[in-house]
């Protein structure tokens, strides 16, 4: 089941009432990414302020989650609340974890698509979970997903289909044998009578007599009847019974028969059971009940329709919702405990999501791999308003100057020793500019690298030309930014604004947030996200987890942190083996290819799917990451509304044209035949142009940008080929393949349709 945003505080208060004060009854499992670590830091601070004992354990993949299940969940009798941060949104938690009765599991996840079993099933993973009118779930525990608005606003068709399938299964039980058994009508009627259905026919009714006549007819007539009903031998052979709780690692993850959901690596499938409710079918005539064969046909058609709705939802690919650090900040706001420290962590989490290209799905036709979607901009706007609210400008011009300063230079130091405020500051698309020199920061910027082609000698000459055009010498640029000439720093933004159009650097300056720690220094949220991400990518697994968590400082936590910034040489191939580092490389390559296509004359390039593989010599396998910006059929209300509006506008224009032609036709009666021929030709041209515009226009609403279908393709190739594949990452687009099987795996992947 799921709870809306305005009930986060009620759920936390229930945790306070039910938790134990002597033993840790709350277990937090967090994934290893910047957003999840920020959310974990925020949640643990709230728990500590309420003196709630809790345990914290990081998990890197599904294998770590299985180990945590055995060590901390299955054998823990004191456990009452399980909090999953960035874990479990794509799998059936009730099936994967051994949750005792009464244990409440919170799933706070930004990855999409949701596993519908988690958000719509009742306690224990069975039936249909109904949230009360107040939005508060029942007290018996179960899996509870925190909704950022996707479920309540966009998943009404999927919710209705899920509910109807549960009711159908409770109504008639297992219906997979109806097509093969001869006494299908008796079985259907018996199931209907046992579950209290409204139709019950005796042997004297005309419909039952007709049924007996049909069963006693010849085999050819039976075959004809079945073909008329939409059944054939091929259809019966394709429909296989899937019993509840069965597990087939080689099965297709999206071949749904009843209600099949992906359960992590290996594409485990289960069939859900539901509550015992009745389903009323439509009748053709109000005076007589329909025949059993007609009811069965209608029933199966409805079942196929609802199964297709769920299958289409999963087949759209993976995307991301609101950062979970933003959801935890919403919880703090609901409790009235928001402050600068929690807001700072929420902003760092948002920056971490943008750094890895995890944008919220958008309907903008101009969205690319590095662009920020409209929904992400909306979240950023809320966080920016909170910065202004919690840090109002001081009348005397003191420390709390929360608004953007009038000068265009970067904010690098606090005003007083007690300044711990957040400030809005202009941010250049350079890397760690406050800590490096201007030249090094521009040279290592992913944004400038794709725009100026800095990997080549010609690209570096363009960078030198840009600096010379701005009137900045290389000697000054190689100085550390904090020691550069003040006039140069003040005029840097204005000079970039003047010359950015010449080099295609329209987004070179953006709005950012910095946090002050008194005289200890200031850090920007983007720099902290980069540093924490690098700590998660490099070093030993256990040590880098602790370092990354400790590098998210609150007040006074800045002391001693600079000792972690050590220049350690790392081989290029080893640096790309972590999935997160390989993802950043893939995003940069995709954007660089897109920029090259634009320079060659492409009118509109939005990026193509890209697969990047890195060899892990120690393990003898390749880490494969797939990134893509494709056009996928939309499934939400906003996209459908845009499509309907566009269609209605085109229809109105067609009607207006036809009216004008009819008026003109009435005035010129002598040229009737020529007018009719011209109208037919023009109507055909209009239809062709409309279809072409629908194909080219990605703003039509039915097409959604930003979805990644590589997770589906990876699982299909793994099931179809003999390649030894390991799917352990929480990211669906990351897979490990043995070194010897890479060729066959990529060959099978090339046959898949990544862009729908």
Short mmCIF file of C-alpha atoms in Angstrom, two decimals, residues 57 69 78 107 130 146 175 218-219 238 253 265 288 431 508 521 555 562 630 633 642 650 692 734:
data_model
loop_
_atom_site.label_atom_id
_atom_site.label_comp_id
_atom_site.label_asym_id
_atom_site.label_seq_id
_atom_site.Cartn_x
_atom_site.Cartn_y
_atom_site.Cartn_z
CA UNK A 57 23.13 -1.01 7.67
CA UNK A 69 17.46 -10.34 5.57
CA UNK A 78 12.46 -6.98 18.42
CA UNK A 107 9.83 1.79 1.08
CA UNK A 130 -6.99 0.12 0.76
CA UNK A 146 5.93 6.74 0.34
CA UNK A 175 -8.86 -19.81 -14.90
CA UNK A 218 -18.83 -32.70 -33.43
CA UNK A 219 -15.18 -31.74 -32.99
CA UNK A 238 1.10 -20.23 -25.13
CA UNK A 253 10.17 -10.79 -16.59
CA UNK A 265 17.91 -10.54 -9.95
CA UNK A 288 -32.63 -12.90 -19.47
CA UNK A 431 34.36 21.28 -11.47
CA UNK A 508 27.46 27.96 -18.33
CA UNK A 521 35.08 27.77 5.00
CA UNK A 555 27.42 22.09 12.14
CA UNK A 562 40.27 18.14 4.40
CA UNK A 630 14.16 7.28 -26.06
CA UNK A 633 4.62 5.36 -24.85
CA UNK A 642 -1.39 16.91 -23.89
CA UNK A 650 -6.01 19.38 -35.33
CA UNK A 692 4.31 13.04 -39.83
CA UNK A 734 23.58 -2.17 -14.76
#
